[in-house]
Coordinates of C-alpha atoms and ligand atoms in Angstrom, one line a residue:
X1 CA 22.3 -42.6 30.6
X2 CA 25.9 -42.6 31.9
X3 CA 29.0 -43.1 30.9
X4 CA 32.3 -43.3 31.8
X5 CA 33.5 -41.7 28.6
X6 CA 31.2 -38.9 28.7
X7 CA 32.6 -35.4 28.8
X8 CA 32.0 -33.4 32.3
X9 CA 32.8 -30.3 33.8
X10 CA 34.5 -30.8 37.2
X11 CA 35.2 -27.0 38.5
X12 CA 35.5 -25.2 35.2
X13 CA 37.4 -28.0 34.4
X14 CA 36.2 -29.9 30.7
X15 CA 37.4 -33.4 31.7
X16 CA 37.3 -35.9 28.1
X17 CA 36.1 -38.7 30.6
X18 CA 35.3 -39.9 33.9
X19 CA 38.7 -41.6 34.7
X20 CA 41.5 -39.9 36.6
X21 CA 45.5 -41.2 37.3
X22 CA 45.3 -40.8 41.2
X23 CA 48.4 -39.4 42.9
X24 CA 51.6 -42.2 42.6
X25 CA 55.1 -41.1 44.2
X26 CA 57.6 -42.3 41.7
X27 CA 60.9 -41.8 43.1
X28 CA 62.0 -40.1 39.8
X29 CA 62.7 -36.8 41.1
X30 CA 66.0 -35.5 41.5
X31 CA 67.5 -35.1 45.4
X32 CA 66.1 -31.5 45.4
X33 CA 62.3 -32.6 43.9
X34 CA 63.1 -31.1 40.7
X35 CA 61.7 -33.1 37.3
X36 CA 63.9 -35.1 35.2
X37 CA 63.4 -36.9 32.1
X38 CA 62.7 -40.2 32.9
X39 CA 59.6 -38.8 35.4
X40 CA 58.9 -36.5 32.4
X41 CA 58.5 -39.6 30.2
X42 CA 56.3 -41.2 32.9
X43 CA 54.2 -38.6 33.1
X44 CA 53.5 -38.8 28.8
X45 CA 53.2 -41.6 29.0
X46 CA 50.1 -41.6 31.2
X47 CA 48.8 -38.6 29.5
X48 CA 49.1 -40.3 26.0
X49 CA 47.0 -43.1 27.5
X50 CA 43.6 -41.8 27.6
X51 CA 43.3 -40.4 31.5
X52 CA 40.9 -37.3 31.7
X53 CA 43.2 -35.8 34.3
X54 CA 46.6 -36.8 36.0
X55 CA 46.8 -36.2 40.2
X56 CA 50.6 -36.1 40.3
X57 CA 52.3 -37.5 42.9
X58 CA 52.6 -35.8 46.2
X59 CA 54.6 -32.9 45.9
X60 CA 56.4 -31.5 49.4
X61 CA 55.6 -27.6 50.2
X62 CA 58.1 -27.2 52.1
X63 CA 62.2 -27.9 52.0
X64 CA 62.2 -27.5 55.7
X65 CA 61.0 -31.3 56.2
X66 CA 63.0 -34.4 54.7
X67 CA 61.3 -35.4 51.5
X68 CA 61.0 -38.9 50.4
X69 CA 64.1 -40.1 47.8
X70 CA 63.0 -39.0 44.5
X71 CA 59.6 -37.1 45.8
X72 CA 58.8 -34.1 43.8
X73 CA 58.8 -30.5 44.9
X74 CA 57.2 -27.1 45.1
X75 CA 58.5 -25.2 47.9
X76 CA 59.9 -22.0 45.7
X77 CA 59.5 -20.8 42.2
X78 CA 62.4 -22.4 40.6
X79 CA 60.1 -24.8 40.1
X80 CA 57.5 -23.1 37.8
X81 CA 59.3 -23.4 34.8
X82 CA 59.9 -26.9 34.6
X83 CA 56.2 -27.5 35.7
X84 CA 55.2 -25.6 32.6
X85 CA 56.7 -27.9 30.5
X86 CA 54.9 -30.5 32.1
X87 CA 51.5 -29.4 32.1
X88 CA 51.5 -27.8 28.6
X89 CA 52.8 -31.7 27.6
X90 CA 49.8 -32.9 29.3
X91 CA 47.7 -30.6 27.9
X92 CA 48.9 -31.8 24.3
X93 CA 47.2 -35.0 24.9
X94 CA 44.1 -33.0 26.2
X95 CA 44.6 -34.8 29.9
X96 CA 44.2 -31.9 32.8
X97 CA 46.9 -32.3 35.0
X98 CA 46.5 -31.2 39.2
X99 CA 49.3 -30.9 41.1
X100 CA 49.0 -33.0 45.0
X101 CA 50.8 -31.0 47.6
X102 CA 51.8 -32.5 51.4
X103 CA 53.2 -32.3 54.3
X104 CA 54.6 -35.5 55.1
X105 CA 54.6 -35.1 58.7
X106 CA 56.7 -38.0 60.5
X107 CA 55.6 -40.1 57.8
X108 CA 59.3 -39.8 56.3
X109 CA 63.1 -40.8 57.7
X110 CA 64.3 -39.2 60.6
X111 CA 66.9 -36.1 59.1
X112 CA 70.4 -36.5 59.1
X113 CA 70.5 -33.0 58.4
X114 CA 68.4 -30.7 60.6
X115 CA 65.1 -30.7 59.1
X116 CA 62.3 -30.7 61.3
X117 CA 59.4 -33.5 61.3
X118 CA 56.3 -31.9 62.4
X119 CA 52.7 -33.6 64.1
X120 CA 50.0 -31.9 66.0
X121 CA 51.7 -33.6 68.3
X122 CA 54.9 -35.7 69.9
X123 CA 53.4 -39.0 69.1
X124 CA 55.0 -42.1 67.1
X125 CA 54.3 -43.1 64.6
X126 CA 53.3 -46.7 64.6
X127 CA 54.2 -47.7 61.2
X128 CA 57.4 -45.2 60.4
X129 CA 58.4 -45.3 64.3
X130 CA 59.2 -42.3 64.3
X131 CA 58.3 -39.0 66.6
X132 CA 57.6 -35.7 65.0
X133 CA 57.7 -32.5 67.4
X134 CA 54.5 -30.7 68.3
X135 CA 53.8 -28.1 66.0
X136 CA 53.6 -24.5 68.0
X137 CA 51.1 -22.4 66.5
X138 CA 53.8 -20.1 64.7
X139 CA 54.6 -23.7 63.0
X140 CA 50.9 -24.2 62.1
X141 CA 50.8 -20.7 60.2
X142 CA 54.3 -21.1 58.3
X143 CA 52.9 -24.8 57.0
X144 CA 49.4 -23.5 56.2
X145 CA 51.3 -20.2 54.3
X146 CA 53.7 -22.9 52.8
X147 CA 50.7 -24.8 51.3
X148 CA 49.1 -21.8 49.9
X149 CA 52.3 -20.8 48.0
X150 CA 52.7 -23.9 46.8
X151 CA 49.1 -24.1 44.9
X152 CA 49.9 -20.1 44.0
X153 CA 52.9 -21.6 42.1
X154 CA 51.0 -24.3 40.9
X155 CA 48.3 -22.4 39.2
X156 CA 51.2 -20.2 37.3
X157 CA 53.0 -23.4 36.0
X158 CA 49.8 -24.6 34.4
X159 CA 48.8 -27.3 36.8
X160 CA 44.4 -27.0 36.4
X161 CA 44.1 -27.5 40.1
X162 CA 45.8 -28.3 43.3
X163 CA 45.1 -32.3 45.5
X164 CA 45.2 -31.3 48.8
X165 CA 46.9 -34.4 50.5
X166 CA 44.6 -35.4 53.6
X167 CA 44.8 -38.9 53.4
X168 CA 47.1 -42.0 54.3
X169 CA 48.5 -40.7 57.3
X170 CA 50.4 -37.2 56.3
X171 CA 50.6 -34.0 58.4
X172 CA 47.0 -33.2 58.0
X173 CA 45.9 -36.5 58.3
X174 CA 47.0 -36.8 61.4
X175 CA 45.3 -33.6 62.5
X176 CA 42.1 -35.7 62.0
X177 CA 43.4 -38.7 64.7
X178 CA 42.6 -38.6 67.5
X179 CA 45.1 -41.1 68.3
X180 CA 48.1 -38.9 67.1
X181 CA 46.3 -35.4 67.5
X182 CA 46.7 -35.2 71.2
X183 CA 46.4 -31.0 71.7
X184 CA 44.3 -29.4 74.2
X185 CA 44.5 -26.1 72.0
X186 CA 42.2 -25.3 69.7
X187 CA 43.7 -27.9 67.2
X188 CA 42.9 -30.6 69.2
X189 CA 40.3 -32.8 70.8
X190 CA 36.2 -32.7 69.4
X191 CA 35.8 -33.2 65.6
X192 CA 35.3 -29.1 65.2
X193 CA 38.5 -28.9 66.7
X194 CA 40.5 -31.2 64.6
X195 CA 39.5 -29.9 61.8
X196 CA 40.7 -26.6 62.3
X197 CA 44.4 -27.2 60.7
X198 CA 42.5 -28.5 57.6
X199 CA 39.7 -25.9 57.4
X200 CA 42.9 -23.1 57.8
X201 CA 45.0 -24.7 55.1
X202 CA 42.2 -25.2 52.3
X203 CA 41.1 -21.4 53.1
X204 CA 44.6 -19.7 53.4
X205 CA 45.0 -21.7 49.7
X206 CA 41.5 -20.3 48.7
X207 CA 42.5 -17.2 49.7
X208 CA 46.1 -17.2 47.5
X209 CA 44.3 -18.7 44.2
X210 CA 41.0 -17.1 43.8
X211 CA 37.4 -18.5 44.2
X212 CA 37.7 -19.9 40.8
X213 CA 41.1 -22.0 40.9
X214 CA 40.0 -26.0 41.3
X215 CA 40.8 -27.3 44.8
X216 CA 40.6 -30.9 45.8
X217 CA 41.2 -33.0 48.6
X218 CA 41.9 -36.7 48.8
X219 CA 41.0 -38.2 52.4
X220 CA 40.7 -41.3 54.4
X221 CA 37.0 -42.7 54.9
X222 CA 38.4 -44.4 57.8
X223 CA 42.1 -44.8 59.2
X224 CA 40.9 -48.3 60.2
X225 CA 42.8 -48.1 63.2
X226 CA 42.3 -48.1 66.8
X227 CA 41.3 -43.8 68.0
X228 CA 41.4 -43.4 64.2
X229 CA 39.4 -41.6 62.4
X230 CA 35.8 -42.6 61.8
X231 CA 33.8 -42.6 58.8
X232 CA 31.3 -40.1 60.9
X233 CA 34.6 -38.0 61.3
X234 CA 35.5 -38.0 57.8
X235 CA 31.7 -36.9 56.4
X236 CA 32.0 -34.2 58.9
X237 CA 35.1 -32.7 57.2
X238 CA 34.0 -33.3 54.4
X239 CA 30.9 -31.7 54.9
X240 CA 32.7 -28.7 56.4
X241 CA 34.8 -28.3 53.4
X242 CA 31.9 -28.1 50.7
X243 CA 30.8 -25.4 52.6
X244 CA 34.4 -23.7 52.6
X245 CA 33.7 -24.2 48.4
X246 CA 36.0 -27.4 47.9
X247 CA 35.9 -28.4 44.5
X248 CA 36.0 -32.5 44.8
X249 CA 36.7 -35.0 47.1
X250 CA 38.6 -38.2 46.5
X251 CA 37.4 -40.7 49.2
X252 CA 40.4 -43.3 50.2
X253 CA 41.0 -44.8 53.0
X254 CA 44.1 -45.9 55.4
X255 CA 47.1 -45.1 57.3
X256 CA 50.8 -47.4 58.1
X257 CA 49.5 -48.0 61.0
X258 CA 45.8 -49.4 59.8
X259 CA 44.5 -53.0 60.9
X260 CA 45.6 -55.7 58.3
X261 CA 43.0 -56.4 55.5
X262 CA 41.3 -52.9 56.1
X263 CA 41.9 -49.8 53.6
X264 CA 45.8 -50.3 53.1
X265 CA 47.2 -50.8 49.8
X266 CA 49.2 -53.4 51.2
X267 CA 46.5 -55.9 52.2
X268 CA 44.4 -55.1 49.2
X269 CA 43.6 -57.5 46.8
X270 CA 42.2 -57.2 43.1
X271 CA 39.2 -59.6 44.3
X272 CA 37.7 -57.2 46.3
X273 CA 37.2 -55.1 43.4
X274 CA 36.8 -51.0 44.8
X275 CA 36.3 -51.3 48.1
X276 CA 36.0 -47.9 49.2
X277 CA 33.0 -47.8 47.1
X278 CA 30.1 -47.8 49.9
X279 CA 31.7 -45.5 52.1
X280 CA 32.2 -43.2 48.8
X281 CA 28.9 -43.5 47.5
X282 CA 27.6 -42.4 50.8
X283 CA 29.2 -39.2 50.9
X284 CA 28.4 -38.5 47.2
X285 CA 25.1 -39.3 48.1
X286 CA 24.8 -36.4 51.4
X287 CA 27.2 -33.9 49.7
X288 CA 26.8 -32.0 46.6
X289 CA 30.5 -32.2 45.5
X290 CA 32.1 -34.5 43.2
X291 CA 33.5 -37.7 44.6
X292 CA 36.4 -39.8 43.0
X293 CA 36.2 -43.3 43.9
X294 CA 39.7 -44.7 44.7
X295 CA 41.1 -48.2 45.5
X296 CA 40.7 -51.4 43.7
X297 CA 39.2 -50.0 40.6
X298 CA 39.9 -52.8 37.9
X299 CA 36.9 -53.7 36.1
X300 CA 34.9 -51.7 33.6
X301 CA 32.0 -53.4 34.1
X302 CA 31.5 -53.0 37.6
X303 CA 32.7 -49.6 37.4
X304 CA 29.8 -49.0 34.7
X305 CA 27.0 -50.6 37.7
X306 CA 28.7 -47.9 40.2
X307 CA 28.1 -45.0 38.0
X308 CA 24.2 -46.3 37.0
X309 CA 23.6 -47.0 41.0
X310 CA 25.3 -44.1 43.0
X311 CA 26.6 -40.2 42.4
X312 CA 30.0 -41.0 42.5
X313 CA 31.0 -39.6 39.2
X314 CA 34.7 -40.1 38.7
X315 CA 36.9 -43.2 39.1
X316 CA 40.7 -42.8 40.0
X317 CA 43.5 -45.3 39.8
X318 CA 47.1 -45.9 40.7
X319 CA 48.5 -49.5 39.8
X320 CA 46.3 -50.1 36.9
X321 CA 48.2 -47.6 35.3
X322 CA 51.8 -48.1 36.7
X323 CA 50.8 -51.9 35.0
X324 CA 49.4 -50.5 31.8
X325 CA 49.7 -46.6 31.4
X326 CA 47.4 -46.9 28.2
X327 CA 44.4 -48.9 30.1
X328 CA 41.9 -46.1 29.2
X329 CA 42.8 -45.9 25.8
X330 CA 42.4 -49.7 25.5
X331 CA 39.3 -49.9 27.3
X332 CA 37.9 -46.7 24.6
X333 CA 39.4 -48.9 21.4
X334 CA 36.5 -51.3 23.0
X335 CA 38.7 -53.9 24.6
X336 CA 36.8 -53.8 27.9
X337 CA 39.0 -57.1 29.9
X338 CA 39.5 -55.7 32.8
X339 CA 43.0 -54.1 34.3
X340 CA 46.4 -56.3 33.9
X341 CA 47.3 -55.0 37.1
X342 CA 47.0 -57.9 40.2
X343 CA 47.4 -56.4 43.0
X344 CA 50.5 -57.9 44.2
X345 CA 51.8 -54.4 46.4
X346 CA 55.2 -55.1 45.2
X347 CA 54.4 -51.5 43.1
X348 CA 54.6 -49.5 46.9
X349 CA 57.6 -49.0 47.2
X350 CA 59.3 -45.3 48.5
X351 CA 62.1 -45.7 46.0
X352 CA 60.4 -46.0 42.8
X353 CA 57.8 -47.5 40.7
X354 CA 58.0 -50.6 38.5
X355 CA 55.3 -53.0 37.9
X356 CA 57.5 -56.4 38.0
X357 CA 55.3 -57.8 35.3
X358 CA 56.2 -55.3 32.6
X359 CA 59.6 -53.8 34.6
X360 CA 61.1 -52.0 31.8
Ligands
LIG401 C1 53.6 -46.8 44.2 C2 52.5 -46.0 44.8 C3 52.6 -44.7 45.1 C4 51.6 -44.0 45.6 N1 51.8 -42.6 45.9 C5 50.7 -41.9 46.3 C6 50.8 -40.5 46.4 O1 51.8 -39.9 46.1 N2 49.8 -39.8 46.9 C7 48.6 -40.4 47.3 O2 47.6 -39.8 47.7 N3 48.4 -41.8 47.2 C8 49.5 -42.5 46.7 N4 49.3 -43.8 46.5 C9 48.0 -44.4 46.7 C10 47.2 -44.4 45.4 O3 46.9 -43.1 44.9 C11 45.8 -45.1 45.6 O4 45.1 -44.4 46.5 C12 46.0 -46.6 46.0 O5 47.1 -47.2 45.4 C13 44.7 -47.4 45.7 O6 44.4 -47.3 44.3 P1 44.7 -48.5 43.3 O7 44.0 -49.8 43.7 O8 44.2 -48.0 41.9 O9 46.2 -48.7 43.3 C14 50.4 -44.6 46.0 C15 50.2 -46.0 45.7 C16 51.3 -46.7 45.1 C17 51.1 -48.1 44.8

């Protein structure tokens, strides 16, 4: 039978269980994305705590857009170094560590100094309010080139894979909207289409790390929003990507922009335990790649009756382990009560990440 501690393989990858840190933006970066000690710290601590693998948070490819305050970087190789340290620490602890990369598309604050917001196209965005400029098709390359060097440098600092960011809104996100992918180009318009600008960017990444390197993808079941993207949409992609050789997916769910009570982390609540879980199981069921269940994961129990009734295989979390970085470990020493964490959203914030329960 299964179980969540049991030891996989997840692309080459030996994971020490089935439970993964999904990706959490911190704020701790310094103003040019480089590490510092205090997001080193958070990151040992989490890796001390008993995850099989840590998604980082997202991690800009590119210095040509604003980032968010304290978002960490990947846009040139000054940045190997530092990332060494950080994955041979997390490798210590025997946690694998897998770098996400973005493109936060208008998803950020307007520039005060010249950088360029891109979208497939001049649309605004209804939760940040702001409008990004249609990316020409010279735009589209030097992004999709930026992403690939960004998992090249990735796989030299260490990091056991690259999280391709296609979730929650972001540049490639939005590709998949209909409502803020308006092109008439070949980026634009039926499913096939849409697609493209992800297809492009997981292949010229393929292309830069090797069939081997592990590549995964976090996406939106649904954007839960009006000319959103549909679940039909998302299996689609996702269908089209285990064909390109993708190595897992990690189903979410959302956008700013999404209806109230639907997907969002902000209208989430602990009681309806993971609620992506249906749409997830689903696609674990039709496609023969990994899924990671995130959202709402809180109880081991119920996680236990999702791995004995579907495929999913892996479980992901973010405020569980913002609440109680050591939850895994606790949960192994056989204290099975379920995640501290309530909830509450007050976590989501862009300028850092403190639990106000156990705010340090
Ligand atoms: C403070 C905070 C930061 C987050 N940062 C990211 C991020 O960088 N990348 C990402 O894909 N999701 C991010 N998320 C979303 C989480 O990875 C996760 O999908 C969501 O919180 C639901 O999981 P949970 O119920 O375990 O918190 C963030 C969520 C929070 C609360």
């Amino acid at each position: 039978m299964k179980s969540l501690f049991d030891q996989t393989q997840l692309a080459g990858m030996t994971l020490k269980n089935r439970f993964i840190r999904s990706a959490t933006h911190d704020g701790f970066a310094d103003e040019k994305g480089h590490m510092t000690e205090e997001l080193f710290q958070i990151y040992e601590n989490l890796a001390k705590g008993g995850v099989g693998a840590i998604i980082t948070g997202l991690t800009y490819v590119s210095d040509l857009e604003e980032p968010y305050p304290g978002q960490m970087g990947i846009y040139d190789d000054s940045f190997i170094e530092e990332y060494k340290r950080l994955t041979e620490m997390s490798h210590r602890y025997n946690a694998k560590i897998i770098l996400q990369i973005v493109s936060l598309g208008s998803q950020t604050s307007p520039s005060t100094s010249g950088k360029v917001m891109w979208g497939p196209s001049a649309v605004t965005d209804l939760g940040f309010k702001t409008t990004p400029q249609e990316m020409t098709a010279q735009d589209i390359i030097l992004v999709q080139q930026a992403f690939a060097e960004a998992a090249l440098r990735a796989k030299k600092a260490g990091f056991d894979g690259v999280q391709l960011h296609v979730a929650h809104g972001y540049l490639l996100s939005k590709f998949l909207t209909p409502y803020y992918n308006r092109r008439s180009d070949e980026y634009g318009g039926n499913i096939e289409n849409r697609t493209r600008m992800v297809r492009e960017t997981y292949q010229a990444i393929r292309d830069k790390v090797g069939p081997d390197y592990p590549v995964l993808i976090k996406i939106n079941c649904d954007d839960f929003m009006e000319q959103g993207l549909t679940f039909a949409d998302c299996k689609y992609v996702c269908h089209k990507l285990a064909e390109l050789g993708v190595n897992a997916i990690e189903v979410s769910g959302g956008i700013s922009s999404s209806r109230p009570g639907e997907g969002t982390i902000r209208t989430i609540t602990a009681e309806q335990g993971s609620y992506f879980r249906t749409y997830a199981a689903e696609i674990a069921g039709e496609i023969n790649v990994p899924v990671i269940l995130v959202g709402g994961n809180r109880d081991f129990a119920a996680l236990m009756e999702i791995l004995k009734q579907t495929t999913i295989e892996y479980f992901s979390f973010c405020r569980p382990l913002i609440r109680e970085s050591d939850l895994i470990k606790r949960w192994q020493s056989g204290d099975l009560g379920r995640s501290k964490c309530v909830s509450c959203t007050k976590c989501f914030r862009l300028d850092g990440t403190r639990c106000i329960f156990n705010q340090k």
